[in-house]
Coordinates of C-alpha atoms and ligand atoms in Angstrom, one line a residue:
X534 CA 93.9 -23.0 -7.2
X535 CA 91.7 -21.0 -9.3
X536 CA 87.8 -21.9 -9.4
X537 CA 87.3 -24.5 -12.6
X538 CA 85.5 -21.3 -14.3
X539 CA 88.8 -18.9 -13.8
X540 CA 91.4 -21.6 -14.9
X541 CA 93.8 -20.2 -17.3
X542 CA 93.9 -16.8 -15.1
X543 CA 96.4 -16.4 -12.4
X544 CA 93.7 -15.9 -9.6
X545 CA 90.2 -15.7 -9.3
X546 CA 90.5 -12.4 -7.4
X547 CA 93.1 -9.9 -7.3
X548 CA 92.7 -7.6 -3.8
X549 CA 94.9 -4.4 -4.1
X550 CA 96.0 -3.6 -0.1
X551 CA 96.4 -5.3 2.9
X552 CA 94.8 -3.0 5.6
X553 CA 91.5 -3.4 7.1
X554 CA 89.7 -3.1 4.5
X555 CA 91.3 -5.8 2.1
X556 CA 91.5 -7.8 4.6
X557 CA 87.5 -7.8 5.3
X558 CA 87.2 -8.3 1.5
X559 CA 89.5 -11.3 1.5
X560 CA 87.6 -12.6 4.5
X561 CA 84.0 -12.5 2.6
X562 CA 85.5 -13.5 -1.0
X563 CA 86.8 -16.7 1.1
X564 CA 83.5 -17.1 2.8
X565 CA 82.0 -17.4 -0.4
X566 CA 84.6 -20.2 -1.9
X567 CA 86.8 -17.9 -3.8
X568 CA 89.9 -19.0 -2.2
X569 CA 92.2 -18.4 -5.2
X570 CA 93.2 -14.7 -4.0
X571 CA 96.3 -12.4 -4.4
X572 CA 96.2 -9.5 -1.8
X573 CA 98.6 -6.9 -3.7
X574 CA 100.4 -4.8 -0.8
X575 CA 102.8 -1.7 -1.6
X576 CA 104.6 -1.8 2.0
X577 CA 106.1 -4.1 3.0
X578 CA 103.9 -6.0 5.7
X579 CA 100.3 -5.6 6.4
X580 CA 98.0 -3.4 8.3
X581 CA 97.7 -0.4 5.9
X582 CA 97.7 3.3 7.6
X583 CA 98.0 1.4 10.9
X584 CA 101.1 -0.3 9.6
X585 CA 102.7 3.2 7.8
X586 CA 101.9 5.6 10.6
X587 CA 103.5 5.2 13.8
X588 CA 104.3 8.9 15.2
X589 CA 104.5 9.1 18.9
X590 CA 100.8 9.9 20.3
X591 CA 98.9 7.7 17.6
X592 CA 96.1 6.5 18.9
X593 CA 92.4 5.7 17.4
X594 CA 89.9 8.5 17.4
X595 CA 86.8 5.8 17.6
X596 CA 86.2 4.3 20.6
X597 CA 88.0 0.2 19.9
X598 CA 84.9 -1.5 20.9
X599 CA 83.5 0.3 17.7
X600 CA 86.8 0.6 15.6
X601 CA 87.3 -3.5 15.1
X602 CA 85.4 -5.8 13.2
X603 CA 82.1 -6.3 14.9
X604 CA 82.7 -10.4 13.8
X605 CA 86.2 -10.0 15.6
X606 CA 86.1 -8.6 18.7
X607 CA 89.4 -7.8 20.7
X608 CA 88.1 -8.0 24.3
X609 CA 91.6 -6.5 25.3
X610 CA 91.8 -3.5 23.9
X611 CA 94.5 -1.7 26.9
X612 CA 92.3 1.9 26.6
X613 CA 89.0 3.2 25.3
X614 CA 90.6 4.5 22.9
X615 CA 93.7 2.1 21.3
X616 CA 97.1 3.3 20.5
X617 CA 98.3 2.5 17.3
X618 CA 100.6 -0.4 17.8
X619 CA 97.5 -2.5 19.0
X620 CA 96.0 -1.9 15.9
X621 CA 98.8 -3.2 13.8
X622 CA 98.7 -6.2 16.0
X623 CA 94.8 -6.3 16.0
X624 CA 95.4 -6.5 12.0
X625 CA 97.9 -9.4 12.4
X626 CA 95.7 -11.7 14.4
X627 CA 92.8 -10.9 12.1
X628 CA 95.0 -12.0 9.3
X629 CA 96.5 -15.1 10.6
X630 CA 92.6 -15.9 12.0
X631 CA 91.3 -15.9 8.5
X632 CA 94.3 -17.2 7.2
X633 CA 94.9 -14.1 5.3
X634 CA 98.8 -14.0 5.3
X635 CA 99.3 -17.1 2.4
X636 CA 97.6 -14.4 0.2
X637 CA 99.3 -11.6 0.7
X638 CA 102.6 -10.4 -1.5
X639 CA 104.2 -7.1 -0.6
X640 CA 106.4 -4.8 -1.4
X641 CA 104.8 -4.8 -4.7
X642 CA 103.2 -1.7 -5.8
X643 CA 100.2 -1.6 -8.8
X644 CA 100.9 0.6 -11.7
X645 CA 97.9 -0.2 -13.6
X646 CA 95.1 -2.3 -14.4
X647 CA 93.4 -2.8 -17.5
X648 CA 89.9 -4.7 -18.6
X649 CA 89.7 -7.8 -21.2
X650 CA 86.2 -7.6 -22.3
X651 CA 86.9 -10.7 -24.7
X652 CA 88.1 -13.0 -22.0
X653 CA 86.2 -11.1 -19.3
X654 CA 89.3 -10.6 -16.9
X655 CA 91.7 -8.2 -15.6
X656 CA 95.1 -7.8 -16.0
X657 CA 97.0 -6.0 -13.0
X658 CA 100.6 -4.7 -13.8
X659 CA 103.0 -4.2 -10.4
X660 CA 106.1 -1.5 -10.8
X661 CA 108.5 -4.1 -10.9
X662 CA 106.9 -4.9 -14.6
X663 CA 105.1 -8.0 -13.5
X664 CA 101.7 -8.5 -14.3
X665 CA 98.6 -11.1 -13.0
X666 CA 95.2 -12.1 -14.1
X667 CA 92.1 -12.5 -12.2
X668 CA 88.5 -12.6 -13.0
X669 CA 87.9 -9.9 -10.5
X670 CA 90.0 -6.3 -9.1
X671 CA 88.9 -5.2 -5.7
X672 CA 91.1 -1.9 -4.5
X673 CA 91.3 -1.4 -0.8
X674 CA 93.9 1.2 -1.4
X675 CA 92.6 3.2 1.5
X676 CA 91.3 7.5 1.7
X677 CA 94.3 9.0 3.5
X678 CA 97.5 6.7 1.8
X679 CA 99.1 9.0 -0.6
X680 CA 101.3 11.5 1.7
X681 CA 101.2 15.1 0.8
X682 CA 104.3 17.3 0.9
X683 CA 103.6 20.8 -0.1
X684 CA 105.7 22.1 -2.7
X685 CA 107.3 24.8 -0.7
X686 CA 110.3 27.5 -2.1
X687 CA 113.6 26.5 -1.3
X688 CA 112.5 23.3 0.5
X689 CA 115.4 21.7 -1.5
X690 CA 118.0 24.0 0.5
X691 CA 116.8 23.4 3.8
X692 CA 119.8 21.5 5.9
X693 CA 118.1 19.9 8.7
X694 CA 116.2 17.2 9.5
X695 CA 112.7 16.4 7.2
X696 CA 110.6 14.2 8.9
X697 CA 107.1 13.3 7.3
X698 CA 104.7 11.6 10.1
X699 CA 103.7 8.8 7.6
X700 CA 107.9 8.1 7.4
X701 CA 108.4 8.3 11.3
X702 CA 111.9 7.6 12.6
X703 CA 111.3 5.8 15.8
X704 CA 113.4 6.9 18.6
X705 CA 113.9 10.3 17.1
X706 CA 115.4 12.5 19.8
X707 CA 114.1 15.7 19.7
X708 CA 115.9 16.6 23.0
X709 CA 117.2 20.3 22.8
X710 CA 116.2 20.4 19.3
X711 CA 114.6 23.6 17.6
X712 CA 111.8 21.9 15.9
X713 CA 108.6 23.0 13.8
X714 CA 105.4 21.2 13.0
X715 CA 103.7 22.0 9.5
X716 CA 99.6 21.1 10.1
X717 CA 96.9 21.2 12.7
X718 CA 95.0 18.4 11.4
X719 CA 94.3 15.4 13.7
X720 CA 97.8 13.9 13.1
X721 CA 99.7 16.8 14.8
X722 CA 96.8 17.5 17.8
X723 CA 98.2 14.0 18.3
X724 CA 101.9 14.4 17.8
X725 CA 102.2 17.9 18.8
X726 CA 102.1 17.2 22.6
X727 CA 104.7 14.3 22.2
X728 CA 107.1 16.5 20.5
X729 CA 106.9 19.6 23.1
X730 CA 107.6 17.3 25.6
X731 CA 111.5 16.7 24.5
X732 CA 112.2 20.0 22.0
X733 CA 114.3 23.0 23.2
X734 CA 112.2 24.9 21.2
X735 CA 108.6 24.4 19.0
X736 CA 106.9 26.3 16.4
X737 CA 103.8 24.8 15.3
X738 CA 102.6 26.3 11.9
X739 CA 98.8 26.7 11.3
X740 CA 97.0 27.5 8.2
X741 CA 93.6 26.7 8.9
X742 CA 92.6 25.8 13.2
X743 CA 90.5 22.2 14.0
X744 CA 87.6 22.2 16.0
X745 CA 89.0 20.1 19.1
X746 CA 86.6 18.3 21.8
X747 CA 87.9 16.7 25.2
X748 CA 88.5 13.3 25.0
X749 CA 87.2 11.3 27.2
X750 CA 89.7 8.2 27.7
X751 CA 90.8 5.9 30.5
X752 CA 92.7 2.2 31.0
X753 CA 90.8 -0.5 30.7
X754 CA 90.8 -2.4 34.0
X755 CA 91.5 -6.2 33.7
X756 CA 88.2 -7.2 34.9
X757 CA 86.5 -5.5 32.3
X758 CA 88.5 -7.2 30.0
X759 CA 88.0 -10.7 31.7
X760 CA 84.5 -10.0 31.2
X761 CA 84.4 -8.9 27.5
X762 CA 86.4 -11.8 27.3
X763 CA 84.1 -14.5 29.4
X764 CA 80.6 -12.9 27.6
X765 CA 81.3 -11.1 24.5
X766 CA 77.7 -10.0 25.0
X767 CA 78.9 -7.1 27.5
X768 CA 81.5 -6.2 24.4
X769 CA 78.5 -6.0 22.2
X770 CA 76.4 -4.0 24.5
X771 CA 79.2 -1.2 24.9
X772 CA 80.1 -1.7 21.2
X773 CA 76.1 -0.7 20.8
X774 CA 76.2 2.4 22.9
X775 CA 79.0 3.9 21.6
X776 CA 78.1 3.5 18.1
X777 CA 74.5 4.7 18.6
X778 CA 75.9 8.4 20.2
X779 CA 78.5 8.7 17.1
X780 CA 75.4 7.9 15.1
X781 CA 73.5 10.4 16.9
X782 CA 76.7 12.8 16.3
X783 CA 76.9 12.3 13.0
X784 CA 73.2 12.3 11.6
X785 CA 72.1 15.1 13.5
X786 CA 75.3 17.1 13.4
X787 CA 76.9 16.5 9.9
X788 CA 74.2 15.1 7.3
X789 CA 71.1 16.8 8.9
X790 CA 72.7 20.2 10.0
X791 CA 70.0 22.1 8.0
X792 CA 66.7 20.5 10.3
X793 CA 68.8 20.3 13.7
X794 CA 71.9 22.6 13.6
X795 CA 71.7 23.0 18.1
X796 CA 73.6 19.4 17.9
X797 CA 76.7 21.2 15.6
X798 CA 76.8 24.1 17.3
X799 CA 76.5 22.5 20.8
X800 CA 79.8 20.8 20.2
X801 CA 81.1 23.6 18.5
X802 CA 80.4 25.8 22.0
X803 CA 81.5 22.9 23.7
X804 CA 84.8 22.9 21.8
X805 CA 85.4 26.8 22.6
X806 CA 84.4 25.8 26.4
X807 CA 87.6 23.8 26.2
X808 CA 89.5 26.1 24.7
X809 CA 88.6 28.3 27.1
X810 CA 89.7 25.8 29.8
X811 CA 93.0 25.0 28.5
X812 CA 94.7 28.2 26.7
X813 CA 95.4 31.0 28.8
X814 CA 96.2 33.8 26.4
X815 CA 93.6 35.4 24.6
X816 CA 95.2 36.3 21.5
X817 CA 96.5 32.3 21.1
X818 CA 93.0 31.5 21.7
X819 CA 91.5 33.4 19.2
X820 CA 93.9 32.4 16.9
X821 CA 93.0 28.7 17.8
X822 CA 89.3 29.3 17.1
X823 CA 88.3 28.1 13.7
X824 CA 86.0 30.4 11.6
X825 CA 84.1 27.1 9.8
X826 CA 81.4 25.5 11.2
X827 CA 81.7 22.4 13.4
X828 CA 81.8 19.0 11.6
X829 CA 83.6 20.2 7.8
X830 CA 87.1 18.9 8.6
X831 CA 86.8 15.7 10.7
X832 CA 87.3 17.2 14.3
X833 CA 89.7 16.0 16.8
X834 CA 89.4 14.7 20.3
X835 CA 92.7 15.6 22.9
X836 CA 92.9 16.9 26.0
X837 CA 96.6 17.6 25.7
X838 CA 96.7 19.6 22.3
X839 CA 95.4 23.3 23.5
X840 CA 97.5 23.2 26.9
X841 CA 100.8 22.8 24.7
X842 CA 100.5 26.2 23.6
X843 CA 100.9 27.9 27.5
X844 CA 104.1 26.1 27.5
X845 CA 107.0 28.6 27.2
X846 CA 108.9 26.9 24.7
X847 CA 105.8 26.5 22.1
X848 CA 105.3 28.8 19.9
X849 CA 101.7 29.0 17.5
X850 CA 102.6 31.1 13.9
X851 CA 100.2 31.9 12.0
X852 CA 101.9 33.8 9.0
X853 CA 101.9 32.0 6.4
X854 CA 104.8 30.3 5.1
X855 CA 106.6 32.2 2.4
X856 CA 109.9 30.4 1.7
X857 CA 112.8 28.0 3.4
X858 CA 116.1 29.0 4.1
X859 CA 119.1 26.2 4.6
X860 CA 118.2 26.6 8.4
X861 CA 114.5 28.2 8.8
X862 CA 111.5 29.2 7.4
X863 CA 110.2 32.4 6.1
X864 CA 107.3 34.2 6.4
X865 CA 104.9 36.6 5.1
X866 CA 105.7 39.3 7.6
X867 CA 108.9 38.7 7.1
X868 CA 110.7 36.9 9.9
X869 CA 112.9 33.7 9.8
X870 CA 112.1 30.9 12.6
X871 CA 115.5 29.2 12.9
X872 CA 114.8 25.2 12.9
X873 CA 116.7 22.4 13.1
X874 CA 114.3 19.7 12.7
X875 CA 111.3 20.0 10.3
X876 CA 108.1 17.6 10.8
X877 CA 105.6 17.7 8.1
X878 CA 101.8 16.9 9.5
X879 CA 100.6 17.8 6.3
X880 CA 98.3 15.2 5.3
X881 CA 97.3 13.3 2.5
X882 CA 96.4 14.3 -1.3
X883 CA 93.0 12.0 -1.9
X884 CA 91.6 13.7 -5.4
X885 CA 94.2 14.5 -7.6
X886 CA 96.2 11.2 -6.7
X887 CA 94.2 8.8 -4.5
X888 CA 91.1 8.2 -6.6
X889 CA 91.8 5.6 -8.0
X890 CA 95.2 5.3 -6.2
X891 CA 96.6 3.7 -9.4
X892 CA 95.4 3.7 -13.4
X893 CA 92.2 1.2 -13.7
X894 CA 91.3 1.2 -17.8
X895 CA 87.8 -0.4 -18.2
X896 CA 85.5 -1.3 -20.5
X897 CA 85.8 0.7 -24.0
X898 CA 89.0 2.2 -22.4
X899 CA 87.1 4.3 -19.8
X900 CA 90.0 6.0 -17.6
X901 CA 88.5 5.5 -14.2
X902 CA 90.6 8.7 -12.7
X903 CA 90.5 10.8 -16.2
X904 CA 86.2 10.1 -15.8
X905 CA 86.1 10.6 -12.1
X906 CA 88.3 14.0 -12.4
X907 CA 86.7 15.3 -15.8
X908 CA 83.5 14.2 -15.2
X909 CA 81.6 14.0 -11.2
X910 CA 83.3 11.8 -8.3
X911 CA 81.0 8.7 -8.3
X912 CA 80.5 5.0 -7.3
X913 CA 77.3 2.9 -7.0
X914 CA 76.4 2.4 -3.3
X915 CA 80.2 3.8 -3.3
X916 CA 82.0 0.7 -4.3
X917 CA 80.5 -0.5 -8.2
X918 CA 80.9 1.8 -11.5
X919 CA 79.3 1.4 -14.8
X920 CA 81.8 0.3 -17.4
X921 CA 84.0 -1.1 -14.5
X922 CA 83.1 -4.8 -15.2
X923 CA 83.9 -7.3 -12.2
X924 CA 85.3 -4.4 -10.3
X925 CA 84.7 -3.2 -6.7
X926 CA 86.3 -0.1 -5.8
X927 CA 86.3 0.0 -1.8
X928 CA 87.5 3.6 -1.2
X929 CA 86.1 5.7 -3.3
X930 CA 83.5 8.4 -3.5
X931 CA 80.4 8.0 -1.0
X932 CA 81.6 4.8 -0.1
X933 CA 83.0 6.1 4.2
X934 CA 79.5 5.6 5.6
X935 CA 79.3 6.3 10.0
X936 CA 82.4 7.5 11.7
X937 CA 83.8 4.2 11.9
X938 CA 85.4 2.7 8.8
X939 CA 84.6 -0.4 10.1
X940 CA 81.0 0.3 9.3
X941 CA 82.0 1.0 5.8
X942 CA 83.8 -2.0 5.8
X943 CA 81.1 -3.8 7.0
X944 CA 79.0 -2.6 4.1
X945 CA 80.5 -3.6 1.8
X946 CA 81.3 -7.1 2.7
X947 CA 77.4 -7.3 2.7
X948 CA 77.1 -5.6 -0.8
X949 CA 80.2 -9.0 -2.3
X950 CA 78.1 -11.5 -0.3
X951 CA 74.8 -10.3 -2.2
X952 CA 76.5 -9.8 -5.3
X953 CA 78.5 -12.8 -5.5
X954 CA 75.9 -15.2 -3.8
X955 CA 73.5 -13.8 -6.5
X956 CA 76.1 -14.7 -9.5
X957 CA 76.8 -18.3 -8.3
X958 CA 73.0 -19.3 -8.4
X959 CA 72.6 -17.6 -11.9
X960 CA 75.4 -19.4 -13.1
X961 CA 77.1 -16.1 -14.0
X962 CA 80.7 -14.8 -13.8
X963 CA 80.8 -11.1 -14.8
X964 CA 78.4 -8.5 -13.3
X965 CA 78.7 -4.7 -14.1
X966 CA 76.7 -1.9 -12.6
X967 CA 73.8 0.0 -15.1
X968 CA 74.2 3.5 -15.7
X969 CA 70.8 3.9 -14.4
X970 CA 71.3 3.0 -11.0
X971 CA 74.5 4.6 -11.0
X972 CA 72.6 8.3 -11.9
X973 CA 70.0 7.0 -9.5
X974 CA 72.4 6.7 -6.5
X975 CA 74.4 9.7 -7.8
X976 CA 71.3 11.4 -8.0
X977 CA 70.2 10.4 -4.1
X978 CA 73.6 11.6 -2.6
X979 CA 73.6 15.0 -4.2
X980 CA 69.7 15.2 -3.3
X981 CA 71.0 14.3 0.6
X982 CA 73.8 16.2 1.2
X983 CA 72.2 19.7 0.7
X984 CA 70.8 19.0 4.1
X985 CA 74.4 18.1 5.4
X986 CA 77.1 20.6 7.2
X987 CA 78.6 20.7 4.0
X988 CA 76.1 22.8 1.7
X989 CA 73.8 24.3 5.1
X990 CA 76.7 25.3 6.5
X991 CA 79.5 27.4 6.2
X992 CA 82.5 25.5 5.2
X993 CA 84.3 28.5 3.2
X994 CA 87.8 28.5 4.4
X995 CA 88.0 25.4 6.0
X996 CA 89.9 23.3 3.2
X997 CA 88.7 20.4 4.0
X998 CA 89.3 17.2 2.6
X999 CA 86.1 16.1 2.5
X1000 CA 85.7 18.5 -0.4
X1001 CA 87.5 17.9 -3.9
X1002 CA 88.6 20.1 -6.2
X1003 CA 84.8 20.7 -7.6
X1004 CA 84.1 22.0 -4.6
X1005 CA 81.6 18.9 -3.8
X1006 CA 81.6 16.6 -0.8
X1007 CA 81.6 13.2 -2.2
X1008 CA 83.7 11.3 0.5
X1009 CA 80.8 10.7 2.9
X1010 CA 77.8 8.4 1.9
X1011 CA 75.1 11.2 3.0
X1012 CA 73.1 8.4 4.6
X1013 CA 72.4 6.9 8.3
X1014 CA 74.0 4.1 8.8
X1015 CA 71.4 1.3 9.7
X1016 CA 69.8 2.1 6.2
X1017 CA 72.6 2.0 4.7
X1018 CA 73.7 -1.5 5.9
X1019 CA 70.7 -2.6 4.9
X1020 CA 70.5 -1.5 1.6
X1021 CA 73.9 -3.1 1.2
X1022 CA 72.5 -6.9 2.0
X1023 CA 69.2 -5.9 0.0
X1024 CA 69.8 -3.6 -3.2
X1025 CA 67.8 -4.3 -6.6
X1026 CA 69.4 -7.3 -8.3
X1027 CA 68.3 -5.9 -11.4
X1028 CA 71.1 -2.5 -10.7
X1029 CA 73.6 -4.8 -12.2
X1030 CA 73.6 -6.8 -15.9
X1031 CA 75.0 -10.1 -15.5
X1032 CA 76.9 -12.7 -17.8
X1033 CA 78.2 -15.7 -18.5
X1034 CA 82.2 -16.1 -18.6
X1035 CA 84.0 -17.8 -21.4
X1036 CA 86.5 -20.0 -20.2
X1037 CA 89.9 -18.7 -21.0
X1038 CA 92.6 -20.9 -22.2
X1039 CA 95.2 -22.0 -20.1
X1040 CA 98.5 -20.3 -20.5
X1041 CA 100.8 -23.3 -20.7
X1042 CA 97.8 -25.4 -22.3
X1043 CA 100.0 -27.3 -25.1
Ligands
NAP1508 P1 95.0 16.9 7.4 O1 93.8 16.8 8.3 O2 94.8 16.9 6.0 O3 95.9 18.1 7.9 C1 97.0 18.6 7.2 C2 97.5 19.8 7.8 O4 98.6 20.3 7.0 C3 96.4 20.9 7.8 O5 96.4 21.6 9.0 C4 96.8 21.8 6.6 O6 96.4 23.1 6.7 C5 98.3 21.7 6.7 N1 98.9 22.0 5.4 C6 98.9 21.4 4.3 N2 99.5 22.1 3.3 C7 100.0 23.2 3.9 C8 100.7 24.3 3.4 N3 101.1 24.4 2.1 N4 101.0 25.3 4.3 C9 100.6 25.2 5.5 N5 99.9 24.2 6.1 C10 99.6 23.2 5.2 O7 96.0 15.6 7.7 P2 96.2 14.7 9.0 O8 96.4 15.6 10.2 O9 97.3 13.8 8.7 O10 94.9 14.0 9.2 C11 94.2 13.4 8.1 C12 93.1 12.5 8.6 O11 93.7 11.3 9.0 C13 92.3 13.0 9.7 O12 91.3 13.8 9.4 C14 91.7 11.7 10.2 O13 90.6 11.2 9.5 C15 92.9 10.7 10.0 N6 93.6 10.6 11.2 C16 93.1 9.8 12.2 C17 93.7 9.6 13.3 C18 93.1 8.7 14.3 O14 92.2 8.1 14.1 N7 93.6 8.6 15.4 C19 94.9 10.3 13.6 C20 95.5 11.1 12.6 C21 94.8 11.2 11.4 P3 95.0 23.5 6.0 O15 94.0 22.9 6.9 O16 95.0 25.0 6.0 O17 94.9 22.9 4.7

């Protein structure tokens, strides 16, 4: 049942996607007594990227202790570092825990949502031509969701297999196969080694190398896990370390690379000594070695990646791809690789499709992608934005704050609780962001991340994600993360204008 102030509207909140970060926005809205929830899901079970990608190899690049919930802990995580599937599982026990699932409807993707300023509601329209109301919108629609497949010539004609990672066919038998990988971005350092382990033959395409680091991983033992289990205090204390050295890694190496660039470029040597280690070949290691600067393209942990490439039936091209054929691919210097089996590692397309991941109309029919797009990639503490009444945007620019999204997560579960908490002792309903403290924040983040690895460094060439297509890096919240929790739970009250709802009438009122 809606809260006596949202009757006549469908819900009181509307969450768009069940993956982590839904989820921890369910958990807080239903903390605070808004239990009238729908959480909106395209696939067709929940999880998010944990539930969609399941290539053999995927593991977490976060240590588990850090990449959970710290409310949650999992004191049997199998490995330091989890494969996939526990994730998916970890999501399903947080969801029947908080008793998520009752909320949840999939299978239905959002076309569109629009803003009454009247009624002082949203209206969210599904592709099946649906539609609900809610007094508020959160999207938890996630960075990396919207899979990108390059638009290459002839791509149509090719006869063979296509297999995108985020569309994995499990079981796939690659056994004798003559197989290429498109992409050396953390999804193929992962998958690359799984597939050279079973293909006759693999050619693994590279545009642009990744910084890669050893990984340092091992099995759990039992009676570690006994312990975490019998005093969560030991989980907390490893959970602490681990996050304080990724901290460490990525305040003095990313955001303050102009005052302390030894930290960068001591993982960057520390990367080649790997290399080094691993590749025997000179020429393949050179061609390995990327030619940006440590820390501009999210950098990759494996131990198994490099040594694939000594293997005699991996190949590493690095001409550029000019065109398909119905059984290879051309190119530029003008051979054909004959494949049978095609795997595309090629990421995901965040700016031009994933911000907003769907059409969000607010107040005086402000386009929220046509603004971000035409305008500067923004958010308030990266999850507000003026003219976006009763709105919280959980992916969007600056919002990815430490190297564990649970962090930003975290954060912003702090910034409802605040914001919420403060609207049910005023007696209000609808809170929107000022323009002030929007340019304010805007202002801070651009003022911050000239120190960073972005701007001080030299990220020419490394077409990184982090980067959209104005050339600025507004994915990371240019900010430590202790501060930045904390300025979550205690930001200015007065950055947002509150007011009072009207009721709206009942839709089968007689
Ligand atoms: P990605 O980092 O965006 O890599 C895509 C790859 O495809 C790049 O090497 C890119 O080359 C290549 N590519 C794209 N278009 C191409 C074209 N037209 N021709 C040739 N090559 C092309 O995507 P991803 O590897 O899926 O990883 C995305 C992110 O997901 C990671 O950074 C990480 O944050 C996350 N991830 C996390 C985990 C984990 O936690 N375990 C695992 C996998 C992924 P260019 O570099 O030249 O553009």
């Amino acid at each position: 049942m809606t809260t006596k102030e949202n009757a006549g509207l469908d819900h009181d909140a509307i969450i768009v996607g069940a993956g982590f970060g839904g989820m921890g926005a369910g958990i807080e809205l239903k903390k605070l007594g808004i239990d009238d929830l729908a959480i909106l899901e395209r696939e067709d079970d929940l999880g998010g990227t944990w539930h969609v990608n399941h290539y053999p190899g995927l593991a977490v690049d976060i240590a588990s202790v850090t990449y959970s919930y710290s409310f949650e802990p999992n004191p049997y995580w199998s490995r330091l570092y989890a494969p996939g599937a526990e994730l998916k599982k970890y999501a399903e026990h947080v969801a029947d825990e908080y008793d998520l699932r009752r909320h949840m409807v999939f299978g239905v993707p959002v076309d569109r949502a629009e803003w009454d300023d009247d009624g002082q509601f949203w209206t969210v329209h599904t592709t099946d031509g649906a539609s609900r109301t809610a007094r508020y919108l959160l999207t938890a629609t996630g960075f990396l969701s919207q899979p990108y497949t390059p638009d290459f010539e002839g791509i149509d004609t090719f006869e063979g297999k296509i297999i995108h990672t985020t569309a994995w066919e499990d079981g796939y038998d690659f056994t004798g196969k003559r197989a290429a990988v498109i992409g050396t971005g953390a999804t193929a350092v992962q998958l690359v080694p799984e597939i050279a382990k079973q293909a006759g033959e693999l050619t693994v395409f590279q545009r642009t190398p990744i910084w890669v680091v050893p990984k340092i991983d091992f099995a759990i033992p039992q009676p570690v896990q006994e312990l975490f289990a019998k005093v969560p205090l030991t989980q907390k204390a490893a959970r602490l370390v681990n996050t304080s050295i990724l901290e460490a890694i990525m305040v003095a190496g990313v955001l303050h690379y102009k005052q302390a660039k030894i930290g960068n470029k001591g993982a960057a040597l520390l990367a080649k000594a790997h290399l080094r280690r691993q590749v025997r070949d000179k020429k393949t290691r050179k061609a390995l070695t990327p030619a940006y600067d440590f820390g501009c393209k999210r950098p990759t942990f494996s131990n198994s990646y490099f040594t694939v490439f000594n293997k005699p039936n991996v190949n590493l091209e690095t001409s550029s791809i000019v065109r398909f054929t119905p059984d290879g691919i051309v190119t530029a210097d003008g051979r054909t690789t004959p494949i049978d089996t095609l795997v595309l590692a090629t990421g995901f397309n965040l700016w031009d499709v994933n911000f907003p991941a769907f059409q969000i109309i607010g107040r005086d029919g402000r386009d929220l992608g046509r603004w971000w797009r035409e305008g500067r990639f923004q958010a308030y503490e990266g999850i507000t934005v003026p003219k976006f009444p009763n709105f919280l945007t959980l992916n969007s620019p600056y919002s990815y704050s430490g190297l564990s999204y649970f962090t930003t997560i975290e954060g912003q579960m702090r910034h409802i609780g605040r914001l919420f908490g403060e609207m049910a002792l005023e007696d209000k309903g609808t809170f929107e962001v000022t323009e002030e403290a929007n340019q304010r924040f805007l202002d801070r983040a651009t003022d911050n991340l000239q120190s960073s690895v972005f701007y001080a460094g030299d990220c020419s060439g490394s077409r990184s994600y982090y980067f959209n297509q104005h050339g600025e890096a507004t994915l990371l919240r240019p900010n430590a993360t202790l501060p930045t929790l904390h300025e979550m739970g205690t930001f200015p009250l007065s950055d947002y204008e509150f007011r009072k709802t009207p009721a709206v009438e009942p839709v089968n009122a007689p």
